[in-house]
Coordinates of C-alpha atoms in Angstrom, one line a residue:
X15 CA 49.1 -108.1 -171.2
X16 CA 45.5 -107.2 -170.6
X17 CA 43.2 -105.7 -173.2
X18 CA 41.4 -102.5 -172.4
X19 CA 38.6 -100.8 -174.2
X20 CA 39.0 -97.0 -174.5
X21 CA 35.2 -96.6 -174.5
X22 CA 35.0 -98.0 -170.9
X23 CA 37.3 -95.4 -169.4
X24 CA 35.9 -93.0 -166.8
X25 CA 34.6 -89.7 -168.1
X26 CA 37.5 -87.4 -169.0
X27 CA 40.1 -90.2 -168.8
X28 CA 42.0 -91.0 -172.0
X29 CA 44.5 -93.8 -171.7
X30 CA 47.5 -93.3 -174.0
X31 CA 50.3 -95.5 -175.3
X32 CA 53.5 -95.1 -173.3
X33 CA 55.5 -94.7 -176.4
X34 CA 53.5 -92.9 -179.0
X35 CA 50.6 -91.3 -177.0
X36 CA 48.0 -92.9 -179.3
X37 CA 44.8 -94.4 -177.7
X38 CA 45.8 -97.4 -175.6
X39 CA 44.3 -100.8 -176.0
X40 CA 46.7 -102.9 -173.9
X41 CA 47.5 -102.8 -170.2
X42 CA 50.7 -104.1 -168.5
X43 CA 49.6 -106.9 -166.2
X44 CA 52.6 -106.3 -163.9
X45 CA 52.0 -102.8 -162.8
X46 CA 48.5 -102.2 -164.2
X47 CA 49.3 -98.5 -164.6
X48 CA 51.1 -98.5 -168.0
X49 CA 49.3 -98.7 -171.3
X50 CA 50.2 -99.3 -175.0
X51 CA 48.5 -99.1 -178.3
X52 CA 49.7 -102.5 -179.4
X53 CA 51.9 -105.5 -178.5
X54 CA 54.8 -104.2 -180.5
X55 CA 55.1 -101.1 -178.4
X56 CA 54.7 -103.0 -175.2
X57 CA 57.6 -105.3 -176.2
X58 CA 59.8 -102.4 -177.2
X59 CA 59.2 -100.6 -173.9
X60 CA 59.7 -103.9 -171.9
X61 CA 63.1 -104.6 -173.7
X62 CA 64.3 -101.0 -173.2
X63 CA 63.3 -100.1 -169.6
X64 CA 59.9 -101.3 -168.4
X65 CA 61.1 -104.6 -167.0
X66 CA 63.4 -102.6 -164.6
X67 CA 60.8 -100.0 -163.5
X68 CA 57.5 -101.9 -163.8
X69 CA 56.9 -102.1 -160.0
X70 CA 58.5 -98.8 -159.3
X71 CA 55.7 -97.1 -161.4
X72 CA 52.9 -98.3 -159.2
X73 CA 53.3 -95.8 -156.3
X74 CA 54.1 -93.0 -158.7
X75 CA 51.0 -93.5 -160.9
X76 CA 48.5 -94.6 -158.3
X77 CA 46.4 -91.8 -156.8
X78 CA 47.4 -91.0 -153.3
X79 CA 45.0 -91.8 -150.5
X80 CA 43.3 -88.9 -148.7
X81 CA 45.4 -87.7 -145.8
X82 CA 43.9 -85.5 -143.2
X83 CA 46.9 -83.8 -141.7
X84 CA 49.3 -81.4 -143.4
X85 CA 52.3 -83.3 -142.0
X86 CA 51.1 -86.5 -143.6
X87 CA 50.4 -84.8 -146.9
X88 CA 53.9 -83.1 -146.9
X89 CA 55.6 -86.4 -146.1
X90 CA 53.6 -88.2 -148.9
X91 CA 54.6 -85.5 -151.4
X92 CA 58.2 -85.7 -150.4
X93 CA 58.2 -89.5 -150.9
X94 CA 56.6 -89.1 -154.3
X95 CA 59.2 -86.6 -155.3
X96 CA 62.1 -88.9 -154.2
X97 CA 60.5 -91.8 -156.1
X98 CA 60.4 -89.7 -159.3
X99 CA 64.0 -88.6 -158.8
X100 CA 65.0 -92.2 -158.4
X101 CA 63.2 -93.1 -161.6
X102 CA 65.0 -90.2 -163.4
X103 CA 68.3 -91.5 -162.3
X104 CA 67.6 -95.1 -163.2
X105 CA 66.1 -94.4 -166.6
X106 CA 68.8 -91.9 -167.6
X107 CA 71.6 -94.3 -166.5
X108 CA 70.0 -97.2 -168.5
X109 CA 69.5 -95.0 -171.6
X110 CA 73.1 -93.9 -171.4
X111 CA 74.3 -97.5 -171.1
X112 CA 72.2 -98.6 -174.1
X113 CA 73.6 -95.7 -176.1
X114 CA 77.2 -96.6 -175.4
X115 CA 76.4 -100.2 -176.4
X116 CA 74.9 -99.0 -179.7
X117 CA 71.3 -100.1 -179.0
X118 CA 69.8 -96.9 -180.4
X119 CA 66.3 -98.1 -180.8
X120 CA 66.2 -99.3 -177.1
X121 CA 67.5 -95.9 -175.9
X122 CA 64.4 -94.0 -177.0
X123 CA 61.8 -95.5 -174.5
X124 CA 64.2 -95.3 -171.5
X125 CA 65.2 -91.7 -172.3
X126 CA 61.6 -90.8 -173.0
X127 CA 60.6 -92.0 -169.5
X128 CA 63.5 -90.0 -168.1
X129 CA 62.4 -86.8 -169.9
X130 CA 58.8 -87.2 -168.8
X131 CA 59.7 -87.5 -165.1
X132 CA 62.3 -84.7 -165.4
X133 CA 59.7 -82.3 -166.9
X134 CA 57.3 -83.3 -164.1
X135 CA 59.9 -82.7 -161.3
X136 CA 62.0 -79.8 -162.7
X137 CA 59.8 -78.1 -165.3
X138 CA 60.2 -77.5 -169.0
X139 CA 62.8 -74.8 -168.8
X140 CA 65.2 -76.5 -166.4
X141 CA 68.8 -77.3 -167.3
X142 CA 68.2 -80.7 -165.6
X143 CA 66.5 -81.8 -168.9
X144 CA 69.6 -81.1 -171.0
X145 CA 71.3 -84.5 -170.4
X146 CA 68.2 -86.4 -171.5
X147 CA 67.8 -84.2 -174.6
X148 CA 71.4 -85.0 -175.5
X149 CA 70.8 -88.8 -175.1
X150 CA 67.7 -88.6 -177.2
X151 CA 69.6 -86.6 -179.8
X152 CA 72.6 -89.0 -180.0
X153 CA 70.2 -92.0 -180.3
X154 CA 68.4 -90.4 -183.2
X155 CA 71.7 -89.5 -184.9
X156 CA 72.6 -93.2 -184.6
X157 CA 69.3 -94.1 -186.2
X158 CA 69.8 -91.5 -189.0
X159 CA 66.8 -89.4 -187.8
X160 CA 68.7 -86.2 -188.1
X161 CA 65.7 -83.9 -188.1
X162 CA 64.5 -85.3 -184.7
X163 CA 68.0 -85.1 -183.4
X164 CA 68.2 -81.4 -184.4
X165 CA 65.0 -80.8 -182.5
X166 CA 66.3 -82.2 -179.3
X167 CA 69.6 -80.4 -179.7
X168 CA 67.7 -77.1 -180.3
X169 CA 65.9 -77.6 -177.0
X170 CA 69.2 -78.4 -175.2
X171 CA 71.0 -75.4 -176.8
X172 CA 68.4 -72.8 -175.9
X173 CA 68.1 -74.2 -172.4
X174 CA 71.8 -73.9 -171.8
X175 CA 71.9 -70.4 -173.4
X176 CA 69.2 -69.2 -171.0
X177 CA 70.8 -70.8 -167.9
X178 CA 73.5 -68.8 -166.1
X179 CA 74.7 -71.6 -163.8
X180 CA 75.0 -74.3 -166.4
X181 CA 78.1 -76.5 -165.7
X182 CA 81.0 -76.9 -168.2
X183 CA 80.4 -80.6 -168.0
X184 CA 76.9 -80.2 -169.6
X185 CA 78.3 -77.6 -172.1
X186 CA 80.9 -80.3 -173.1
X187 CA 78.3 -82.9 -173.8
X188 CA 76.2 -80.4 -175.7
X189 CA 79.1 -79.5 -178.1
X190 CA 79.9 -83.2 -178.4
X191 CA 76.4 -84.0 -179.7
X192 CA 76.4 -81.0 -182.0
X193 CA 79.7 -82.3 -183.3
X194 CA 78.2 -85.7 -183.9
X195 CA 75.2 -84.2 -185.7
X196 CA 77.3 -82.1 -188.1
X197 CA 79.6 -85.1 -188.7
X198 CA 76.5 -87.2 -189.7
X199 CA 75.5 -84.4 -192.1
X200 CA 79.0 -84.4 -193.6
X201 CA 79.8 -80.9 -192.4
X202 CA 83.2 -81.8 -190.9
X203 CA 84.7 -78.4 -190.2
X204 CA 81.6 -77.4 -188.2
X205 CA 81.8 -80.7 -186.5
X206 CA 85.4 -80.3 -185.5
X207 CA 84.7 -76.8 -184.2
X208 CA 82.1 -78.2 -181.8
X209 CA 84.2 -81.1 -180.8
X210 CA 87.1 -78.7 -180.0
X211 CA 84.7 -76.9 -177.7
X212 CA 83.7 -80.2 -176.2
X213 CA 87.4 -81.0 -175.4
X214 CA 87.9 -77.4 -174.0
X215 CA 84.9 -77.5 -171.6
X216 CA 85.7 -81.1 -170.5
X217 CA 89.3 -80.1 -169.8
X218 CA 88.2 -77.2 -167.6
X219 CA 86.4 -79.8 -165.4
X220 CA 88.7 -82.7 -165.3
X221 CA 91.9 -81.8 -167.3
X222 CA 92.9 -82.8 -170.8
X223 CA 94.1 -86.3 -169.9
X224 CA 90.9 -87.4 -168.1
X225 CA 88.6 -90.1 -169.5
X226 CA 85.8 -87.6 -169.7
X227 CA 87.8 -85.6 -172.2
X228 CA 88.8 -88.7 -174.3
X229 CA 85.4 -88.9 -176.1
X230 CA 85.9 -85.5 -177.8
X231 CA 89.4 -86.6 -179.0
X232 CA 88.0 -89.9 -180.2
X233 CA 85.2 -88.3 -182.3
X234 CA 87.7 -85.8 -183.8
X235 CA 89.9 -88.7 -184.7
X236 CA 87.0 -90.4 -186.5
X237 CA 86.4 -87.3 -188.6
X238 CA 90.1 -87.1 -189.6
X239 CA 90.0 -90.8 -190.4
X240 CA 86.9 -90.3 -192.7
X241 CA 88.8 -87.4 -194.4
X242 CA 91.8 -89.7 -194.9
X243 CA 94.0 -87.4 -192.8
X244 CA 95.6 -90.4 -191.2
X245 CA 98.5 -88.7 -189.4
X246 CA 96.2 -86.6 -187.3
X247 CA 93.7 -89.4 -186.8
X248 CA 96.5 -91.8 -185.7
X249 CA 97.9 -89.2 -183.2
X250 CA 94.4 -88.7 -181.7
X251 CA 93.7 -92.4 -181.5
X252 CA 97.0 -92.8 -179.6
X253 CA 96.1 -90.0 -177.3
X254 CA 92.7 -91.6 -176.5
X255 CA 94.4 -95.0 -175.9
X256 CA 97.0 -93.5 -173.6
X257 CA 94.3 -91.8 -171.5
X258 CA 92.3 -95.0 -171.0
X259 CA 95.5 -97.1 -170.6
X260 CA 96.7 -94.8 -167.8
X261 CA 93.3 -94.7 -166.1
X262 CA 92.8 -98.5 -166.3
X263 CA 96.4 -99.2 -165.2
X264 CA 95.8 -97.1 -162.1
X265 CA 92.6 -99.0 -161.2
X266 CA 94.2 -102.3 -161.8
X267 CA 97.2 -101.4 -159.6
X268 CA 94.8 -100.5 -156.8
X269 CA 92.9 -103.7 -157.3
X270 CA 95.9 -105.9 -157.3
X271 CA 97.2 -104.2 -154.1
X272 CA 93.7 -104.7 -152.5
X273 CA 93.8 -108.4 -153.5
X274 CA 96.9 -108.8 -151.3
X275 CA 94.9 -108.1 -148.2
X276 CA 93.4 -110.9 -146.2
X277 CA 89.8 -111.9 -147.1
X278 CA 87.6 -111.4 -150.2
X279 CA 88.2 -108.0 -151.5
X280 CA 86.8 -106.5 -154.7
X281 CA 86.4 -102.7 -154.7
X282 CA 85.1 -102.9 -151.1
X283 CA 86.5 -99.5 -150.1
X284 CA 83.8 -96.8 -150.4
X285 CA 86.4 -94.2 -151.2
X286 CA 88.1 -96.3 -153.9
X287 CA 87.8 -95.2 -157.5
X288 CA 86.2 -97.7 -159.9
X289 CA 84.6 -97.9 -163.3
X290 CA 80.8 -97.6 -163.3
X291 CA 78.6 -99.3 -165.9
X292 CA 78.5 -96.4 -168.3
X293 CA 82.3 -95.9 -168.1
X294 CA 82.8 -99.6 -168.9
X295 CA 80.4 -99.3 -171.8
X296 CA 82.1 -96.1 -173.1
X297 CA 85.6 -97.5 -172.8
X298 CA 84.6 -100.8 -174.5
X299 CA 83.0 -98.8 -177.4
X300 CA 86.1 -96.6 -177.9
X301 CA 88.8 -99.2 -177.4
X302 CA 87.0 -101.7 -179.6
X303 CA 86.8 -99.2 -182.4
X304 CA 90.4 -98.2 -182.1
X305 CA 91.5 -101.9 -182.1
X306 CA 89.5 -102.6 -185.3
X307 CA 91.2 -99.6 -187.0
X308 CA 94.7 -100.7 -185.8
X309 CA 94.0 -104.3 -186.8
X310 CA 92.8 -103.3 -190.3
X311 CA 95.7 -100.9 -191.0
X312 CA 98.0 -101.9 -193.9
X313 CA 101.1 -101.3 -191.7
X314 CA 100.3 -102.5 -188.2
X315 CA 102.3 -100.8 -185.5
X316 CA 102.7 -103.5 -182.9
X317 CA 103.5 -101.2 -180.0
X318 CA 100.2 -99.3 -180.5
X319 CA 98.3 -102.6 -181.0
X320 CA 99.8 -103.9 -177.7
X321 CA 98.7 -100.8 -175.8
X322 CA 95.1 -101.2 -177.0
X323 CA 95.1 -104.9 -176.2
X324 CA 96.6 -104.3 -172.8
X325 CA 93.8 -101.7 -172.1
X326 CA 91.1 -104.2 -173.2
X327 CA 92.6 -106.9 -171.0
X328 CA 92.6 -104.6 -168.0
X329 CA 89.0 -103.4 -168.8
X330 CA 87.6 -107.0 -168.7
X331 CA 89.7 -107.8 -165.6
X332 CA 88.1 -104.8 -163.8
X333 CA 84.6 -105.8 -165.0
X334 CA 85.4 -109.4 -163.7
X335 CA 84.8 -111.0 -167.1
X336 CA 87.9 -113.1 -166.7
X337 CA 87.2 -115.3 -169.7
X338 CA 87.3 -112.3 -172.0
X339 CA 90.2 -110.9 -170.1
X340 CA 92.1 -114.1 -170.8
X341 CA 91.2 -114.1 -174.5
X342 CA 92.4 -110.5 -175.0
X343 CA 95.4 -111.3 -172.8
X344 CA 96.5 -114.1 -175.1
X345 CA 96.4 -111.7 -178.1
X346 CA 98.4 -109.2 -176.0
X347 CA 101.0 -111.9 -175.2
X348 CA 101.4 -112.9 -178.8
X349 CA 102.2 -109.3 -179.8
X350 CA 104.2 -108.5 -176.7
X351 CA 106.6 -111.4 -177.4
X352 CA 107.6 -109.6 -180.7
X353 CA 108.4 -106.3 -178.9
X354 CA 111.4 -105.4 -176.8
X355 CA 110.9 -105.7 -173.1
X356 CA 109.8 -102.4 -171.4
X357 CA 108.5 -101.2 -168.1
X358 CA 105.0 -102.6 -168.9
X359 CA 106.2 -106.1 -169.4
X360 CA 106.3 -107.0 -165.7
X361 CA 102.8 -105.4 -165.2
X362 CA 101.4 -107.4 -168.1
X363 CA 102.9 -110.6 -166.6
X364 CA 101.4 -110.0 -163.2
X365 CA 98.0 -109.1 -164.7
X366 CA 97.8 -112.2 -166.9
X367 CA 98.8 -114.4 -163.9
X368 CA 96.0 -112.8 -161.8
X369 CA 93.5 -113.4 -164.6
X370 CA 94.5 -117.1 -164.9
X371 CA 94.3 -117.5 -161.1
X372 CA 90.7 -116.0 -161.1
X373 CA 89.7 -118.5 -163.9
X374 CA 91.1 -121.4 -161.9
X375 CA 89.4 -120.3 -158.6
X376 CA 86.4 -122.5 -157.7
X377 CA 83.0 -120.7 -157.6
X378 CA 82.2 -119.3 -154.2
X379 CA 85.9 -119.1 -153.2
X380 CA 88.3 -116.2 -153.4
X381 CA 92.0 -116.0 -154.4

């Protein structure tokens, strides 16, 4: 942190806080191109995203040197554009991860960076801005700032409405956020209408049994749960669990087959499907919530509990958190012993044996 005096700025230059656009009084010592109004805003930005992009901001915010040839200027502009696009990708991905993890306050700075660079690169009317609007809207819904959320969703809605080539994937996410907004306002029928549209558009892209569709089903289930319509909620929670269980089972099978090859292998095939960070965070959020609901139900259905526990065990196995995978696996084993043996029993046994072997593998070695 370095203090700056606004009065000492060059003529016409007004340094503004990265977060609130107020006059800046503090400069980041790392990059020296980012400013804040106070220490609190600096800490907030650092925790959210600045630590990850501090050095990346230097070439983007530092004036380019004078270049005499057109070729050099063109190359410099192309490099600047690619740097900004990289920052958009990085900040958006981080904001989405924080959103799935429920860190709504930390989402705002990361998403604000993404929006700023997106406007700079694509312009105010571009559909490229919609995913960032939706992240900001969902974070504000989580914080209870519904008026701010409506403003972002309004920007997203009109941008989509005016765009002829908007993908169904973006339309799905727009309706999901509108569903979440109306749910937060207690307007459940309107919420269900938007979430149904979410499921429809997501299904046209990936099919009704894909993990990208499961979020719509999950949020619909939450509404029915709040309305005490437990039969419908239970059915939807089971559908979501089945979707993630099937997806994770397929990834685990591929991984276990890969482990039979010679040498250290862990998703080393470039064409091999895997869970990215955001998918991990989303599945953890969804499956944890469903497990809590199943655990607190007055009449526990062991088979449904077992499927959620199996899914959680596979999730931590795939994310290589073998300690947590073992903990969830032990819960799964306790319940599974009370159930009749089925076609999943052998798969569970193999999975638990692999988890224990990973825990017993010495650091630096492979098994």
